[in-house]
Coordinates of C-alpha atoms in Angstrom, one line a residue:
M1 CA -12.5 -67.1 29.0
K2 CA -9.8 -65.4 27.0
K3 CA -12.2 -64.9 24.1
R4 CA -14.7 -63.3 26.5
V5 CA -12.1 -60.9 27.9
F6 CA -10.9 -60.0 24.4
S7 CA -14.5 -59.3 23.3
I8 CA -15.1 -57.1 26.3
L9 CA -11.9 -55.1 25.6
L10 CA -12.9 -54.8 21.9
I11 CA -16.3 -53.4 22.9
F12 CA -14.8 -51.1 25.5
S13 CA -12.3 -49.7 22.9
A14 CA -15.1 -49.1 20.4
V15 CA -17.2 -47.3 23.0
C16 CA -14.2 -45.1 23.9
L17 CA -13.5 -44.4 20.3
L18 CA -17.1 -43.4 19.8
F19 CA -17.0 -41.0 22.7
A20 CA -13.7 -39.6 21.5
V21 CA -15.3 -38.9 18.1
D22 CA -18.3 -37.3 19.8
A23 CA -16.0 -35.2 22.0
S24 CA -14.0 -34.1 19.0
A25 CA -17.2 -33.2 17.2
A26 CA -18.3 -31.0 20.2
E27 CA -15.1 -29.1 20.1
V28 CA -15.6 -27.7 16.6
K29 CA -16.7 -24.0 16.7
F30 CA -17.2 -21.2 14.3
S31 CA -14.8 -18.3 15.0
R32 CA -17.9 -16.1 15.7
D33 CA -21.2 -17.3 17.2
T34 CA -23.1 -14.3 15.8
V35 CA -22.7 -12.2 12.6
N36 CA -24.7 -9.2 11.6
L37 CA -25.0 -8.3 7.9
Y38 CA -26.9 -5.8 5.8
A39 CA -28.8 -7.0 2.8
L40 CA -26.6 -8.1 -0.1
Q41 CA -23.5 -8.2 2.1
T42 CA -21.3 -11.4 2.2
Y43 CA -19.1 -12.9 4.9
R44 CA -16.9 -16.0 4.9
L45 CA -17.3 -18.2 8.0
S46 CA -14.2 -19.7 9.6
F47 CA -13.5 -22.2 12.4
T48 CA -11.4 -22.0 15.5
K49 CA -9.4 -25.0 14.2
A50 CA -9.0 -26.8 10.9
V51 CA -11.9 -29.2 10.0
S52 CA -12.7 -31.4 7.1
D53 CA -15.8 -33.1 5.5
I54 CA -18.1 -30.2 6.4
E55 CA -21.2 -29.0 4.6
F56 CA -23.0 -25.8 5.3
V57 CA -26.8 -25.4 5.7
S58 CA -29.0 -22.4 6.2
S59 CA -32.1 -22.6 8.3
D60 CA -33.8 -20.1 6.1
E61 CA -32.4 -19.5 2.6
K62 CA -34.9 -16.7 2.0
I63 CA -33.1 -14.7 4.6
V64 CA -29.5 -16.0 4.3
S65 CA -27.9 -18.3 1.8
V66 CA -24.6 -20.1 2.2
D67 CA -22.3 -21.9 -0.4
N68 CA -20.0 -24.9 -0.1
E69 CA -17.1 -22.6 1.0
G70 CA -19.0 -21.2 3.9
V71 CA -19.6 -17.8 2.3
V72 CA -22.8 -16.3 3.7
T73 CA -25.0 -13.9 1.6
A74 CA -27.6 -11.7 3.3
I75 CA -30.8 -11.5 1.3
T76 CA -33.4 -9.7 3.4
S77 CA -34.0 -8.6 6.9
G78 CA -34.4 -11.4 9.5
K79 CA -32.5 -14.1 11.3
A80 CA -31.2 -17.5 10.3
E81 CA -28.9 -20.1 11.7
I82 CA -26.0 -21.5 9.6
Y83 CA -25.1 -25.0 10.5
A84 CA -21.8 -26.8 9.9
V85 CA -22.9 -30.4 9.2
S86 CA -20.8 -33.6 9.1
G87 CA -22.9 -36.6 8.1
T88 CA -26.0 -36.4 10.3
K89 CA -24.3 -34.4 13.1
V90 CA -24.4 -30.6 13.5
R91 CA -20.8 -29.6 14.4
A92 CA -21.2 -25.9 14.8
T93 CA -23.8 -23.1 14.7
C94 CA -23.6 -19.4 13.8
T95 CA -26.5 -17.0 14.0
V96 CA -26.7 -14.5 11.2
N97 CA -28.8 -11.4 11.7
V98 CA -29.7 -9.5 8.6
I99 CA -30.4 -5.9 9.7
S100 CA -31.9 -2.9 7.9
G101 CA -30.7 0.7 7.8
N102 CA -27.6 2.6 6.7
A103 CA -24.7 0.2 6.1
P104 CA -21.1 1.2 7.3
S105 CA -18.6 2.2 4.6
S106 CA -15.3 2.1 6.6
V107 CA -13.6 1.4 9.9
E108 CA -11.2 4.1 11.0
L109 CA -8.6 3.4 13.7
N110 CA -6.6 5.8 15.9
S111 CA -3.5 3.6 15.3
Q112 CA -2.6 1.3 12.4
S113 CA 0.9 0.4 13.6
I114 CA 2.0 0.4 17.2
T115 CA 5.0 -0.9 19.2
L116 CA 4.6 -2.1 22.7
D117 CA 6.9 -3.5 25.4
E118 CA 6.1 -6.9 26.8
G119 CA 3.3 -6.6 29.4
K120 CA 2.2 -3.2 28.2
T121 CA -1.3 -2.3 26.9
H122 CA -2.8 0.0 24.3
K123 CA -6.4 1.1 23.8
L124 CA -7.3 0.7 20.1
K125 CA -10.2 3.1 19.2
A126 CA -12.4 2.2 16.2
T127 CA -14.9 4.5 14.6
I128 CA -17.5 3.3 12.1
M129 CA -18.2 5.6 9.2
P130 CA -20.5 7.3 8.1
E131 CA -21.9 8.8 11.3
D132 CA -25.5 7.8 10.5
T133 CA -24.6 4.1 10.3
S134 CA -27.3 2.1 12.0
D135 CA -25.0 -0.3 13.9
K136 CA -21.6 1.0 15.1
S137 CA -20.5 -2.0 17.1
V138 CA -17.2 -3.7 16.2
Y139 CA -15.5 -7.0 16.7
Y140 CA -11.8 -7.4 17.5
S141 CA -9.5 -10.4 16.8
S142 CA -5.7 -11.1 16.9
S143 CA -3.8 -13.1 14.3
N144 CA -1.5 -14.4 17.1
E145 CA -2.7 -14.2 20.7
K146 CA 0.7 -15.6 21.9
V147 CA 2.2 -12.2 20.8
A148 CA -0.7 -9.8 21.4
K149 CA -4.3 -10.3 22.5
V150 CA -7.2 -8.0 22.3
D151 CA -10.4 -7.9 24.3
K152 CA -13.9 -7.0 23.1
N153 CA -13.3 -3.3 24.0
G154 CA -10.2 -3.0 21.9
K155 CA -7.6 -3.2 24.7
I156 CA -4.4 -4.7 23.3
T157 CA -2.1 -6.5 25.7
A158 CA 1.5 -7.3 24.6
V159 CA 2.3 -10.9 25.6
K160 CA 5.7 -11.6 24.1
A161 CA 8.2 -10.4 21.5
G162 CA 6.9 -10.7 17.9
V163 CA 4.4 -9.3 15.5
A164 CA 0.6 -9.7 15.5
V165 CA -2.2 -8.2 13.4
I166 CA -5.3 -6.9 15.1
T167 CA -8.3 -7.0 12.8
V168 CA -11.3 -4.8 13.6
E169 CA -14.5 -5.6 11.8
S170 CA -17.8 -3.7 11.9
S171 CA -20.6 -5.8 13.2
S172 CA -21.8 -6.2 9.6
S173 CA -18.4 -7.9 9.1
A174 CA -18.4 -6.7 5.5
I175 CA -15.7 -4.1 6.1
S176 CA -12.6 -4.1 8.4
N177 CA -9.3 -2.5 9.2
K178 CA -6.1 -3.7 10.6
C179 CA -3.5 -2.6 13.2
V180 CA 0.0 -4.1 13.1
V181 CA 1.4 -4.6 16.7
K182 CA 5.1 -5.1 17.2
V183 CA 6.0 -6.4 20.7
L184 CA 9.5 -5.7 22.0
S185 CA 11.3 -8.0 24.4
K186 CA 12.3 -6.4 27.7
S187 CA 15.7 -8.0 27.5
D188 CA 16.4 -7.2 23.9
K189 CA 14.9 -3.7 23.7
T190 CA 17.5 -1.4 22.1
N191 CA 15.3 1.5 20.9
T192 CA 14.7 4.5 23.0
K193 CA 11.4 6.3 23.3
V194 CA 11.4 10.1 23.1
D195 CA 9.1 13.0 22.9
I196 CA 9.0 15.5 19.9
D197 CA 7.8 19.1 20.1
G198 CA 7.2 20.5 16.6
V199 CA 5.9 23.6 14.8
L200 CA 4.5 23.7 11.3
Y201 CA 5.0 26.8 9.2
S202 CA 4.4 27.9 5.6
I203 CA 7.4 29.2 3.6
A204 CA 6.1 32.7 4.4
G205 CA 6.3 32.0 8.1
E206 CA 2.6 31.5 8.6
K207 CA 1.7 29.0 11.4
K208 CA -0.3 26.2 9.9
A209 CA -3.2 25.3 12.2
K210 CA -5.5 22.2 12.1
M211 CA -3.3 20.2 9.8
K212 CA -2.5 16.5 10.4
V213 CA 1.1 15.5 10.8
V214 CA 2.1 11.8 10.7
L215 CA 5.3 10.0 11.5
R216 CA 5.5 6.5 9.9
N217 CA 8.0 3.7 9.4
S218 CA 7.7 -0.1 9.0
V219 CA 6.9 -0.7 12.7
E220 CA 5.2 2.4 14.0
S221 CA 2.8 5.2 12.9
V222 CA 1.8 8.1 15.1
S223 CA -0.2 11.2 14.2
A224 CA -1.0 14.6 15.7
L225 CA -3.1 17.7 14.7
T226 CA -1.5 21.1 14.9
D227 CA -3.1 23.7 17.2
E228 CA -3.9 27.3 16.3
N229 CA -0.2 28.1 16.7
G230 CA 0.9 25.3 14.3
K231 CA 2.3 23.3 17.2
F232 CA 2.1 19.5 17.4
Y233 CA 3.4 16.9 19.9
F234 CA 4.4 13.2 19.7
E235 CA 4.9 11.2 22.8
D236 CA 6.9 8.1 23.3
V237 CA 8.3 7.7 19.8
L238 CA 10.9 5.1 19.1
S239 CA 14.2 6.4 17.9
G240 CA 15.0 5.6 14.3
A241 CA 14.3 6.6 10.7
Y242 CA 10.8 7.8 9.7
K243 CA 8.9 9.5 6.9
M244 CA 6.9 12.6 8.0
Y245 CA 3.6 13.3 6.1
V246 CA 1.5 16.4 6.2
Y247 CA -2.3 16.4 5.4
N248 CA -4.7 19.3 4.9
D249 CA -6.9 18.2 7.9
E250 CA -7.6 15.3 10.2
K251 CA -9.8 13.5 7.7
S252 CA -7.8 14.2 4.5
T253 CA -6.2 11.3 2.7
K254 CA -4.1 13.4 0.2
V255 CA -0.6 14.1 1.3
V256 CA 0.4 17.8 1.0
C257 CA 4.1 17.2 1.4
S258 CA 6.6 14.8 3.1
A259 CA 10.2 14.5 4.3
S260 CA 12.6 12.0 5.9
V261 CA 13.0 12.5 9.6
T262 CA 15.5 10.9 12.0
V263 CA 14.3 10.5 15.6
F264 CA 17.3 10.6 17.9
T265 CA 17.8 9.2 21.4
Y266 CA 16.8 12.4 23.2
N267 CA 13.7 14.6 23.4
M268 CA 13.6 16.7 20.2
N269 CA 12.4 20.1 19.1
I270 CA 11.8 20.5 15.3
S271 CA 10.5 23.1 12.9
C272 CA 8.7 22.0 9.7
I273 CA 8.4 24.3 6.8
I274 CA 6.0 23.7 3.8
N275 CA 7.5 24.8 0.6
D276 CA 5.1 24.0 -2.2
D277 CA 5.3 20.1 -2.4
D278 CA 8.4 19.9 -0.2
L279 CA 8.7 19.7 3.6
V280 CA 11.8 21.1 5.2
V281 CA 12.5 19.8 8.6
L282 CA 14.9 21.8 10.8
Y283 CA 16.4 20.3 14.0
K284 CA 16.8 22.8 16.7
E285 CA 19.4 20.7 18.4
E286 CA 22.2 19.5 16.1
K287 CA 23.7 16.7 18.3
V288 CA 22.8 13.2 17.3
S289 CA 24.2 11.3 20.3
T290 CA 26.6 11.7 23.2
D291 CA 29.5 11.3 20.6
K292 CA 29.9 14.1 18.1
I293 CA 30.2 13.2 14.4
K294 CA 33.8 13.8 13.3
D295 CA 33.6 12.7 9.7
I296 CA 31.3 11.3 7.0
T297 CA 32.3 8.9 4.2
L298 CA 30.1 8.4 1.1
D299 CA 30.0 4.9 -0.3
K300 CA 31.1 6.5 -3.7
T301 CA 32.6 9.8 -4.6
A302 CA 31.9 9.4 -8.4
I303 CA 29.3 7.5 -10.2
E304 CA 28.3 7.0 -13.9
I305 CA 24.6 6.3 -14.7
D306 CA 22.3 6.5 -17.7
T307 CA 19.6 9.0 -18.2
G308 CA 16.5 8.1 -16.2
D309 CA 18.3 5.8 -13.8
T310 CA 18.6 6.4 -10.1
Y311 CA 21.3 5.7 -7.4
D312 CA 20.7 5.6 -3.6
M313 CA 23.7 7.1 -1.9
S314 CA 24.7 5.6 1.5
F315 CA 27.2 6.8 4.0
T316 CA 29.0 5.9 7.2
V317 CA 30.0 8.2 10.1
R318 CA 33.0 8.3 12.4
P319 CA 32.9 7.4 15.2
A320 CA 30.5 4.5 14.5
N321 CA 28.4 5.2 17.6
A322 CA 27.8 8.8 16.7
G323 CA 24.3 8.1 15.3
T324 CA 22.8 8.7 12.0
P325 CA 22.6 12.3 11.0
S326 CA 20.2 14.0 8.5
L327 CA 22.1 15.2 5.5
R328 CA 21.3 18.2 3.2
A329 CA 21.9 17.3 -0.4
V330 CA 22.3 19.8 -3.3
S331 CA 23.0 19.3 -7.0
S332 CA 25.2 21.8 -8.9
N333 CA 23.2 21.2 -12.1
T334 CA 19.6 19.9 -11.7
D335 CA 19.3 19.8 -15.5
V336 CA 21.8 16.9 -15.4
A337 CA 21.0 15.2 -12.0
T338 CA 18.7 15.8 -9.0
V339 CA 18.9 14.5 -5.5
D340 CA 16.1 14.2 -2.9
A341 CA 15.9 14.2 0.9
D342 CA 16.5 10.4 1.0
C343 CA 19.9 10.9 -0.9
R344 CA 18.5 9.4 -4.0
I345 CA 20.2 10.7 -7.2
T346 CA 18.2 10.8 -10.4
A347 CA 19.9 11.2 -13.8
V348 CA 18.0 13.7 -15.9
S349 CA 20.1 14.3 -19.1
G350 CA 23.6 13.8 -20.4
G351 CA 26.3 15.8 -18.7
K352 CA 28.1 16.2 -15.4
A353 CA 26.9 17.5 -12.0
T354 CA 28.3 17.5 -8.5
I355 CA 26.1 16.5 -5.6
T356 CA 27.2 18.0 -2.2
F357 CA 26.1 16.2 1.0
S358 CA 26.4 18.2 4.2
T359 CA 25.3 18.1 7.8
L360 CA 22.6 20.5 8.8
D361 CA 25.1 22.7 10.6
G362 CA 27.3 22.8 7.4
K363 CA 30.5 21.8 9.3
I364 CA 31.0 18.6 7.4
S365 CA 30.3 18.2 3.6
K366 CA 31.3 15.6 1.0
K367 CA 30.9 15.7 -2.8
C368 CA 30.0 13.1 -5.4
V369 CA 30.7 13.7 -9.1
V370 CA 27.8 12.3 -11.3
R371 CA 28.3 11.7 -14.9
V372 CA 25.1 11.0 -16.9
N373 CA 25.3 9.2 -20.1
E374 CA 22.9 10.5 -22.7
T375 CA 20.8 7.7 -24.2
N376 CA 21.5 7.4 -27.9
S377 CA 18.6 9.7 -28.9
N378 CA 20.3 10.6 -32.2
Q379 CA 20.2 7.0 -33.2
Y380 CA 16.6 6.7 -32.2
S381 CA 15.8 9.9 -34.1
L382 CA 17.6 8.6 -37.2
L383 CA 15.5 5.4 -37.0
I384 CA 12.4 7.4 -36.7
V385 CA 13.3 9.5 -39.8
I386 CA 14.1 6.3 -41.7
A387 CA 10.8 4.8 -40.7
E388 CA 8.9 7.9 -41.6
M389 CA 10.6 8.0 -45.1
A390 CA 9.8 4.3 -45.6
V391 CA 6.1 5.0 -44.9
L392 CA 6.2 8.0 -47.3
A393 CA 7.8 5.8 -49.9
V394 CA 5.1 3.1 -49.5
I395 CA 2.4 5.8 -49.8
F396 CA 4.1 7.3 -52.9
I397 CA 4.4 3.9 -54.6
A398 CA 0.8 3.1 -53.9
F399 CA -0.3 6.4 -55.2
W400 CA 1.9 6.0 -58.4
V401 CA 0.5 2.5 -59.0
K402 CA -3.0 3.9 -58.7
Y403 CA -2.2 6.8 -60.9
K404 CA -0.7 4.6 -63.7
K405 CA -3.7 2.3 -63.6
F406 CA -6.0 5.3 -63.7
M407 CA -4.2 6.8 -66.7
K408 CA -4.2 3.4 -68.6
V409 CA -7.9 3.1 -68.1
K410 CA -8.4 6.6 -69.3
E411 CA -6.3 6.1 -72.4
E412 CA -8.2 2.9 -73.3
Q413 CA -11.5 4.7 -72.8
E414 CA -10.3 7.6 -75.1
E415 CA -9.1 5.1 -77.7
R416 CA -12.5 3.4 -77.7
E417 CA -14.3 6.7 -78.0
T418 CA -12.1 7.7 -80.9
K419 CA -12.8 4.5 -82.8
E420 CA -16.5 4.8 -82.1
N421 CA -16.5 8.4 -83.5
E422 CA -14.7 7.2 -86.6
R423 CA -17.3 4.5 -87.2
N424 CA -20.1 6.9 -86.7
R425 CA -18.6 9.3 -89.3
E426 CA -18.1 6.5 -91.8
N427 CA -21.8 5.4 -91.3
N428 CA -23.0 9.0 -91.8
A429 CA -20.9 9.4 -95.0
K430 CA -22.6 6.3 -96.5

């Protein structure tokens, strides 16, 4: 009786295990059920979870081929199924449509970096280029749906604090673009969102219309197009340090000029002036917080660096909660040392220069003496001269050896000719 019970339990366990394996097999899925490709395009298939011992099979290799790594290659127009096979079982299926027409070249996004509070949403707009692309549909996915999820229409929902990357693929899946989403916790949010009104001018005072202005840092990127009066507007920008870039137009990828910008904790008005390759940003309101800056302390008031080296100057303010001001930096001798808008000092040539850092209103200024050590160019020049002389000496010796050999051969030839002439005279005399 005990043996019979044991046998029944053993059979029952095996049946349960078999069903468990089958259930597990049914759970395996490709990340995408359908993929559209243009001829000669490729796409790597992936699964919703890690799997092993999988082989890939195409239902029609004349239309679509697939290698052992799951890389699909479109060959000609048509449709084929790609199967993930384990043993004799089909674990997952993906339909690949190979379409004809104009293939897309890029995916353009209205935002490539955004910051959202928990629970907030953002509509990500994707545009397939060029405009005559046959299929302009896109596919959205999130690298971490526990932080931010995205629906089929590009609506991003912030779930909890963290960072997620939203990938936008064209339906052809051969090209894509990404948007970095930073989600801020409601309880830990320390940044303040403000609005910025700005005007863009040339150095001659001309209002620059239809130019693209971009504010960007490690967590956020926003852009705006200037109107006919050179005005632009940013809404709900997080306070902090940014880089501002100016482009010729909305589609241009070449930066005309740039500058460092500090976004304070209140709505701002700024004027931006293009001066050749430089961008000068003027703040119409000089306060940086509710507490006025009383003093600035540079981390060094004197530095010594070698030609070609750089030094990033940092500073602290008093009181500590007065905020971070923008400083205007000027070098007394740009032939010796220069300084840019980010307070980076660059050694140009040997000598001494004084860098003056001051607030935009000029009420507070600090100086740093820069001594630049000239690299030992004289030594290098002497080595070059010695090397050149050595080369000339080698050339001269080689020439002299060749000349001596030539002269010896010539003398021997003349001696032979003389002896030959003497013999000829003797023979004629006889």
